[in-house]
Short mmCIF file of C-alpha atoms in Angstrom, two decimals:
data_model
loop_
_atom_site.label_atom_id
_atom_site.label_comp_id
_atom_site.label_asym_id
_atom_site.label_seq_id
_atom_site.Cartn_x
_atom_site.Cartn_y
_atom_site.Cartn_z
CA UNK A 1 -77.64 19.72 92.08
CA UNK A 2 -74.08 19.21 92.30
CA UNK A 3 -72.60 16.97 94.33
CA UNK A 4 -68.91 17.11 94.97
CA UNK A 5 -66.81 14.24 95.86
CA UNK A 6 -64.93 13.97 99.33
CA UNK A 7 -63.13 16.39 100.32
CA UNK A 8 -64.61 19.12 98.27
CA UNK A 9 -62.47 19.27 95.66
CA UNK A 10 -63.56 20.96 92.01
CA UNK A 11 -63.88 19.31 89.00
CA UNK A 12 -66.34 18.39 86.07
CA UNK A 13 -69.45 16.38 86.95
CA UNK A 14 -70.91 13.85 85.09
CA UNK A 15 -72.89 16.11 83.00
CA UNK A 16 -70.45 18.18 81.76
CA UNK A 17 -68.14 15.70 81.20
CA UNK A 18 -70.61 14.01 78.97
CA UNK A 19 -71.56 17.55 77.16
CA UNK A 20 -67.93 18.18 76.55
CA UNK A 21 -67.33 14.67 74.79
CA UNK A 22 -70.22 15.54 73.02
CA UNK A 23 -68.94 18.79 71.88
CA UNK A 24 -65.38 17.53 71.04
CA UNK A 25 -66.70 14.11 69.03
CA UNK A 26 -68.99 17.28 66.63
CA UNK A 27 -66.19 19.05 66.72
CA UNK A 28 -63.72 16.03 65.47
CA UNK A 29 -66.25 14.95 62.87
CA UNK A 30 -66.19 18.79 61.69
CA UNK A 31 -62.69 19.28 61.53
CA UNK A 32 -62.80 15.79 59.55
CA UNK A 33 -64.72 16.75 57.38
CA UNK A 34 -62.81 19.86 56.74
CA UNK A 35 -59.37 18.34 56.89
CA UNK A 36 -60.47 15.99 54.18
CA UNK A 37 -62.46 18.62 51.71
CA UNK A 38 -58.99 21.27 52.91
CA UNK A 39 -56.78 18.74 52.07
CA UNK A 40 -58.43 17.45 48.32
CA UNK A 41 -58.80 21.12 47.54
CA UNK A 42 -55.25 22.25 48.27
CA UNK A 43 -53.79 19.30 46.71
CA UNK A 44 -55.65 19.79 43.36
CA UNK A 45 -54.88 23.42 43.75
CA UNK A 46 -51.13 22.79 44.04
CA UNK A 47 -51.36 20.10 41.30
CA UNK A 48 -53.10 23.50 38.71
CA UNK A 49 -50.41 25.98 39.72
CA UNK A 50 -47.37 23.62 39.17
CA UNK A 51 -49.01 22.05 35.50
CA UNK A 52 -49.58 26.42 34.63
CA UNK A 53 -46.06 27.46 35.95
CA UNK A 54 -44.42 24.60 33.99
CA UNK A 55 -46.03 25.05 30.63
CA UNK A 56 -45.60 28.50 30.97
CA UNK A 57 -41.70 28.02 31.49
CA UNK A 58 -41.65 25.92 28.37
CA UNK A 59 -43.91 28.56 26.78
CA UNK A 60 -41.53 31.55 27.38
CA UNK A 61 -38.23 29.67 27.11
CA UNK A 62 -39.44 28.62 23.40
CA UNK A 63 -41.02 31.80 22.67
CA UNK A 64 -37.74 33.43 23.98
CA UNK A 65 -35.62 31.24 21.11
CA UNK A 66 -37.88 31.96 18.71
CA UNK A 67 -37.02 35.74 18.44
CA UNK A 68 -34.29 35.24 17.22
CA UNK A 69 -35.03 31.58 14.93
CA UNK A 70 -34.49 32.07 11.11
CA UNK A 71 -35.12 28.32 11.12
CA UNK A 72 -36.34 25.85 12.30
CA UNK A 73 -37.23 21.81 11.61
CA UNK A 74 -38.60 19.30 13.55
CA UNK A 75 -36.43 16.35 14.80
CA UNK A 76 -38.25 12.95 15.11
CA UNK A 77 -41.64 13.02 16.45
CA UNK A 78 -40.62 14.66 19.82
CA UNK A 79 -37.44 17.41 18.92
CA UNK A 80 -37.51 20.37 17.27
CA UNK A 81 -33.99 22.11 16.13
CA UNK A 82 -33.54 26.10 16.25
CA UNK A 83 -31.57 27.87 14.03
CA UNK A 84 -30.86 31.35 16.01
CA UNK A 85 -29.76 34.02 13.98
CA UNK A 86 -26.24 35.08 15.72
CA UNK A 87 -22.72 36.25 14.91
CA UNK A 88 -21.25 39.84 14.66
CA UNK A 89 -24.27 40.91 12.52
CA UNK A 90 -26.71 38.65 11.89
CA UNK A 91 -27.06 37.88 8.06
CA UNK A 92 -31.52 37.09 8.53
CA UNK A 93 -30.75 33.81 6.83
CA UNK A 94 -30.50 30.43 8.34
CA UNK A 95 -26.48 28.94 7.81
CA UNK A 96 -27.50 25.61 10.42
CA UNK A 97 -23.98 26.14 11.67
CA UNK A 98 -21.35 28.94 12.99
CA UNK A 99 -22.08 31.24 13.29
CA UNK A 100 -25.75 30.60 13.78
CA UNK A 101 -26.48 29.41 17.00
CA UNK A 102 -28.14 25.52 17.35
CA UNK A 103 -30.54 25.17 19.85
CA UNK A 104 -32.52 21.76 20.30
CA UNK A 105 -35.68 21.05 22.23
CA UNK A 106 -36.63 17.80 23.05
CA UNK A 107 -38.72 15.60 25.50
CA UNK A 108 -36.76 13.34 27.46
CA UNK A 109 -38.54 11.22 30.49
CA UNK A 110 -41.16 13.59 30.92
CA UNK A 111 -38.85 16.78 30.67
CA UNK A 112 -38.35 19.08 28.18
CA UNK A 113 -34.66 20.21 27.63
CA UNK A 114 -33.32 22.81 26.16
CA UNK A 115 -30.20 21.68 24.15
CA UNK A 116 -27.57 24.59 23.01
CA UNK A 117 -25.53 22.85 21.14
CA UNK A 118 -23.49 25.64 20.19
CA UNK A 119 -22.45 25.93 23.63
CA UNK A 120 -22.95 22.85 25.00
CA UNK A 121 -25.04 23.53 27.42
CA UNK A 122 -28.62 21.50 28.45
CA UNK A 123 -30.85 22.90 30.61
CA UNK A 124 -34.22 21.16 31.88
CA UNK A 125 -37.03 23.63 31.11
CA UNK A 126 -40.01 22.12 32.32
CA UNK A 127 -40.75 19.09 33.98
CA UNK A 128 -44.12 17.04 33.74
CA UNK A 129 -43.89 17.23 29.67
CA UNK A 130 -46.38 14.89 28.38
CA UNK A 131 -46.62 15.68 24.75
CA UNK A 132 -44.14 17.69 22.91
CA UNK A 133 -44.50 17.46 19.18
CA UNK A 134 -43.40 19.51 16.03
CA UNK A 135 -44.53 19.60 12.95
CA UNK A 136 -44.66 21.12 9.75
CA UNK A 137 -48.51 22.67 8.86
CA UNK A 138 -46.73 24.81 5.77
CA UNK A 139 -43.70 25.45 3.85
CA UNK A 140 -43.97 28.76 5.99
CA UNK A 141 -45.55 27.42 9.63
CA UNK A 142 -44.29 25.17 12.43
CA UNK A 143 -46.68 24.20 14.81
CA UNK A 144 -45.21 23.19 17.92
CA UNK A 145 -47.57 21.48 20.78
CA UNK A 146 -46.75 20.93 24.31
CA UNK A 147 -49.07 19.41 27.39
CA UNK A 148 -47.98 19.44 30.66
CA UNK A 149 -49.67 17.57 33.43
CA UNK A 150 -49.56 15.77 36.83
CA UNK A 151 -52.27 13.66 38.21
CA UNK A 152 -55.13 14.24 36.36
CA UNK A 153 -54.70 18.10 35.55
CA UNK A 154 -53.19 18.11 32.12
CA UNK A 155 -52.74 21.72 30.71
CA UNK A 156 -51.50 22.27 26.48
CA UNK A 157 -50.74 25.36 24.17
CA UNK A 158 -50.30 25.46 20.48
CA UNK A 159 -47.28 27.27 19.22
CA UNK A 160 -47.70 28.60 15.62
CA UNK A 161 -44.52 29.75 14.43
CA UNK A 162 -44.08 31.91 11.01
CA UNK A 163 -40.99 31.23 9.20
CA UNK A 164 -39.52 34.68 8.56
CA UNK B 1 -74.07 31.89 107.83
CA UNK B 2 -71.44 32.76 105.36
CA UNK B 3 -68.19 31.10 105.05
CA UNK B 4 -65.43 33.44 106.08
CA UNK B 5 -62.51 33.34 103.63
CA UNK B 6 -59.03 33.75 104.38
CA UNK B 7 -56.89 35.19 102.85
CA UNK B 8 -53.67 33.34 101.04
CA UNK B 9 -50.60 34.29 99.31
CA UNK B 10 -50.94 35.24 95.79
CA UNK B 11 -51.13 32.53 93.17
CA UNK B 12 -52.08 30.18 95.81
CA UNK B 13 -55.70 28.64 95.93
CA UNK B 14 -58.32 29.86 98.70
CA UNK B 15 -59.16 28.10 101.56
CA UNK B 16 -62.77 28.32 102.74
CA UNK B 17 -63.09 28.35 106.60
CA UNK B 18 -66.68 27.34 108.29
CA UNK B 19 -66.97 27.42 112.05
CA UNK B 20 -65.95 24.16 112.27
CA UNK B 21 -62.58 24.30 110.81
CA UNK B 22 -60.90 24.89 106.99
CA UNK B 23 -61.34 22.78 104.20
CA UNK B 24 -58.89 21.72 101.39
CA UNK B 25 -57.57 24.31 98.71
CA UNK B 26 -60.51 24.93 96.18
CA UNK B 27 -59.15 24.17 92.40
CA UNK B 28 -60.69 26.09 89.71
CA UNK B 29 -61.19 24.52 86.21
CA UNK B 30 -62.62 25.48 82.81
CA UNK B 31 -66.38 26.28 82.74
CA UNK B 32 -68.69 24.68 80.52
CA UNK B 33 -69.08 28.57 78.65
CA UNK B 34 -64.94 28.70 78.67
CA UNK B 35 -64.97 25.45 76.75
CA UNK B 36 -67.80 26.52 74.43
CA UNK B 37 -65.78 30.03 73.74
CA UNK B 38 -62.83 28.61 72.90
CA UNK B 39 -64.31 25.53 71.20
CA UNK B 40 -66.07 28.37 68.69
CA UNK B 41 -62.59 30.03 68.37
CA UNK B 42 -61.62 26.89 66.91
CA UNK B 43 -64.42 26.80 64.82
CA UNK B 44 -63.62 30.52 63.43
CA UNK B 45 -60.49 29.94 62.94
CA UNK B 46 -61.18 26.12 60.70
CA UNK B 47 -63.96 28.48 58.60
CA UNK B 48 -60.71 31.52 58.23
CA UNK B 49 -58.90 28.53 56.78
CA UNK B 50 -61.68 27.40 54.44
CA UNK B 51 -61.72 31.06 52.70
CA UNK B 52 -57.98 31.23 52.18
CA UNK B 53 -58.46 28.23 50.43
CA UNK B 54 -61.29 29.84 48.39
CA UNK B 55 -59.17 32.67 47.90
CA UNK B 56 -56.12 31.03 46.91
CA UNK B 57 -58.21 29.21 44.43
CA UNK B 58 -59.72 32.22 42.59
CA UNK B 59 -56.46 33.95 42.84
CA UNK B 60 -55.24 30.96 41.19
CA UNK B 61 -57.80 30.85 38.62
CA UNK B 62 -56.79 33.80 37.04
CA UNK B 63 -53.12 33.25 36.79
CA UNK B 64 -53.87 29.84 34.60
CA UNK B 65 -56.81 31.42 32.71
CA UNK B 66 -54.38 31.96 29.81
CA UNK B 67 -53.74 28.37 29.20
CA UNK B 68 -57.43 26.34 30.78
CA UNK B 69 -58.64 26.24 27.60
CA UNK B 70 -55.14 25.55 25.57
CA UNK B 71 -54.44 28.41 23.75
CA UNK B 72 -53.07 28.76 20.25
CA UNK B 73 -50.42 31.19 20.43
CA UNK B 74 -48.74 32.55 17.13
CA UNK B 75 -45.08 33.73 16.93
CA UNK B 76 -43.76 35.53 14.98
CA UNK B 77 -39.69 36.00 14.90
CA UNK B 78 -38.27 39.36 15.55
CA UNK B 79 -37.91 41.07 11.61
CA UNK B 80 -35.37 43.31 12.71
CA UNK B 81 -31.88 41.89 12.47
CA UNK B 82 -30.68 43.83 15.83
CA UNK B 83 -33.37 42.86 17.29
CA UNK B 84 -32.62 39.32 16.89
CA UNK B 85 -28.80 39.84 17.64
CA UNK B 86 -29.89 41.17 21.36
CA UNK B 87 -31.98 37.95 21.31
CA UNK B 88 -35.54 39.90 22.14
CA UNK B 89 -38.43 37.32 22.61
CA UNK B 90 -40.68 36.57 19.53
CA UNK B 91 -44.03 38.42 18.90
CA UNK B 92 -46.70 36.25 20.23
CA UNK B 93 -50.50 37.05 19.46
CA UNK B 94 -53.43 34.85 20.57
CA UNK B 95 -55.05 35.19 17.43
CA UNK B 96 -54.29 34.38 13.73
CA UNK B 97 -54.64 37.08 10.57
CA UNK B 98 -53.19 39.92 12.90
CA UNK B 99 -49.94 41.61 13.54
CA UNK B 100 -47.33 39.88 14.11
CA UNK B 101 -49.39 37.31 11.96
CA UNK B 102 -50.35 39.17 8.74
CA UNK B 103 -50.36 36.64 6.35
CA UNK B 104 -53.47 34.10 7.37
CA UNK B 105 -51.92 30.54 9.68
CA UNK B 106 -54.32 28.43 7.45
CA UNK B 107 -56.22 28.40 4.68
CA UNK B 108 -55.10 29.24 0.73
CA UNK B 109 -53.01 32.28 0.22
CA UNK B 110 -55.48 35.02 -1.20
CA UNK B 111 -52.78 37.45 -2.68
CA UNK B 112 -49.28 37.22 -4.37
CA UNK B 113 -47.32 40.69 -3.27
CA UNK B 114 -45.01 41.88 -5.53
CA UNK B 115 -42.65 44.83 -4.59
CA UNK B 116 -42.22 46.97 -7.56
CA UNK B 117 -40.67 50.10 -6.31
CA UNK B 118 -38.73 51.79 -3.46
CA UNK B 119 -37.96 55.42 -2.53
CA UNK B 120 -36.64 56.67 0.60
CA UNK B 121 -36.38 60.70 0.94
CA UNK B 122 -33.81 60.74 3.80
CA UNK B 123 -34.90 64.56 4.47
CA UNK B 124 -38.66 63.87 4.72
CA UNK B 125 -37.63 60.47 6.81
CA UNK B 126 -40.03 58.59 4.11
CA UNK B 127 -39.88 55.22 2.90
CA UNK B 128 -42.28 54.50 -0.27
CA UNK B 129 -42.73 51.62 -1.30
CA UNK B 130 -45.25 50.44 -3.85
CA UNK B 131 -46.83 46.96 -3.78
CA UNK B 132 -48.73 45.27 -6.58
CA UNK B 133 -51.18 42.82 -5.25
CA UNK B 134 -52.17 39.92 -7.75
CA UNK B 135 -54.72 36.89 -7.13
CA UNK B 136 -52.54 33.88 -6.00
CA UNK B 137 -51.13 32.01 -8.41
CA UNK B 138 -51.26 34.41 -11.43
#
């Protein structure tokens, strides 16, 4: 059934040749396949986790602030201002100056930055910041919203913050 | 008759002699089951990274549970002035009309409080403190 060429030398025939193409082109449209379904998945995967770790950055950074916040008012339609209760021994009541400490959040080109004005210091908290809004529900609550998102994965939490 | 092989240095291909002389070095390749083993390794190996993927996805899943279905969280600053001078994080609860959030996030208020007395018995370590609780807006 096989026939070798001249001189006798080993190799595929034919047959096998063709089976093997065969076997490869499955296997290429398989891996295809996979690649493509691997690829979609991973991406949207990657797209989840980074819209979750970044609103839960701003989450805890505001959260953080907001221990220590005797007040607080919102600054346009995309700022809020903290007034952190600070100095030797904190006095409980909201002075908007030394020796209170001013922190400002705002959204600026997609990224929400932490502003500490008594310091001087601005950080970037989160990045891919689509909505950040404060406003006033109450004489007493502050209802802060933020929505972070890339592509079409778009991730929000509702801050309700008691005035003490 | 059968061929008589000779014997070569190791590493080297065989030559197969026949009465009539030797012919040229014999080559070895991949068999068609070789190729089929190897081409299912591949296989096993594509599905292995298919369940990562499902894997990383549930795992994934539960670490962004807390905020698929965007959450209302309420805060609550820290009441205790030291607590706020070593800047500890607020009091956050996911639901409303529960500690840290006593007093109800919307609605009408219900009650007017009104503190009436205080007595602390340093010895006993008690604090008593009496409340008077009035409709709102009496």
């Amino acid at each position: 059934m096989r026939k070798r060429a001249s001189g006798n030398s080993a190799g595929f025939t034919l047959l096998e040749l063709l089976i093997t193409a065969g076997l490869c082109a499955g296997l290429a449209m398989i891996t295809a396949h996979f690649w493509r379904f691997y690829s979609y998945q991973l991406g949207d995967l990657k797209t989840r986790a980074r819209a979750a770790q970044e609103l839960r950055l701003a989450v805890d950074s505001i959260t953080h602030d907001l221990g220590s916040t005797v007040g607080a008012t919102p600054v346009g339609d995309d700022a809020v201002m903290l007034c952190r209760d600070a100095g030797d021994i904190p006095n409980g009541s909201a002075q908007w100056g030394e020796p209170d400490q001013m922190v400002l959040y705002s959204l600026v080109d997609g990224q929400l930055v932490r502003d500490d004005q008594s310091l001087g210091v601005a950080i970037v908290v989160a990045d891919g910041v689509r909505t950040f809004a404060a406003e006033d529900v109450s004489e007493s609550v502050l209802r802060v919203t933020i929505a972070v998102g890339f592509g079409d994965v778009t991730r929000q939490a509702t801050l309700m913050w008691g005035r003490p | 008759m059968q061929p008589k092989r000779v014997d070569s240095f190791q590493g080297e291909p065989r030559r197969t002699c026949r009465p009539g002389g030797c012919s040229a070095p014999r080559r070895r390749g991949f068999t068609i089951l070789e190729l089929e083993i190897s081409l299912g390794v591949l296989m096993a190996g594509l599905l292995g990274m298919v369940s990562l993927l499902s894997m990383y996805g549930r795992q994934l899943s539960r670490t962004e549970a807390w905020c698929r279905s965007g959450p209302t969280l309420y805060v609550r600053s820290q009441p205790d002035r030291w607590m706020r001078k070593f800047e500890a994080a607020a009091e956050v609860n996911s639901e409303a009309g529960q500690e840290p959030w006593s007093p109800p996030v919307t609605g009408t208020r219900v009650f007017d409080a009104h503190l009436t007395s205080c007595s602390m018995d340093s010895n006993a370590q008690l604090i008593v403190i009496t409340v008077e609780l009035g409709a709102a807006g009496e």
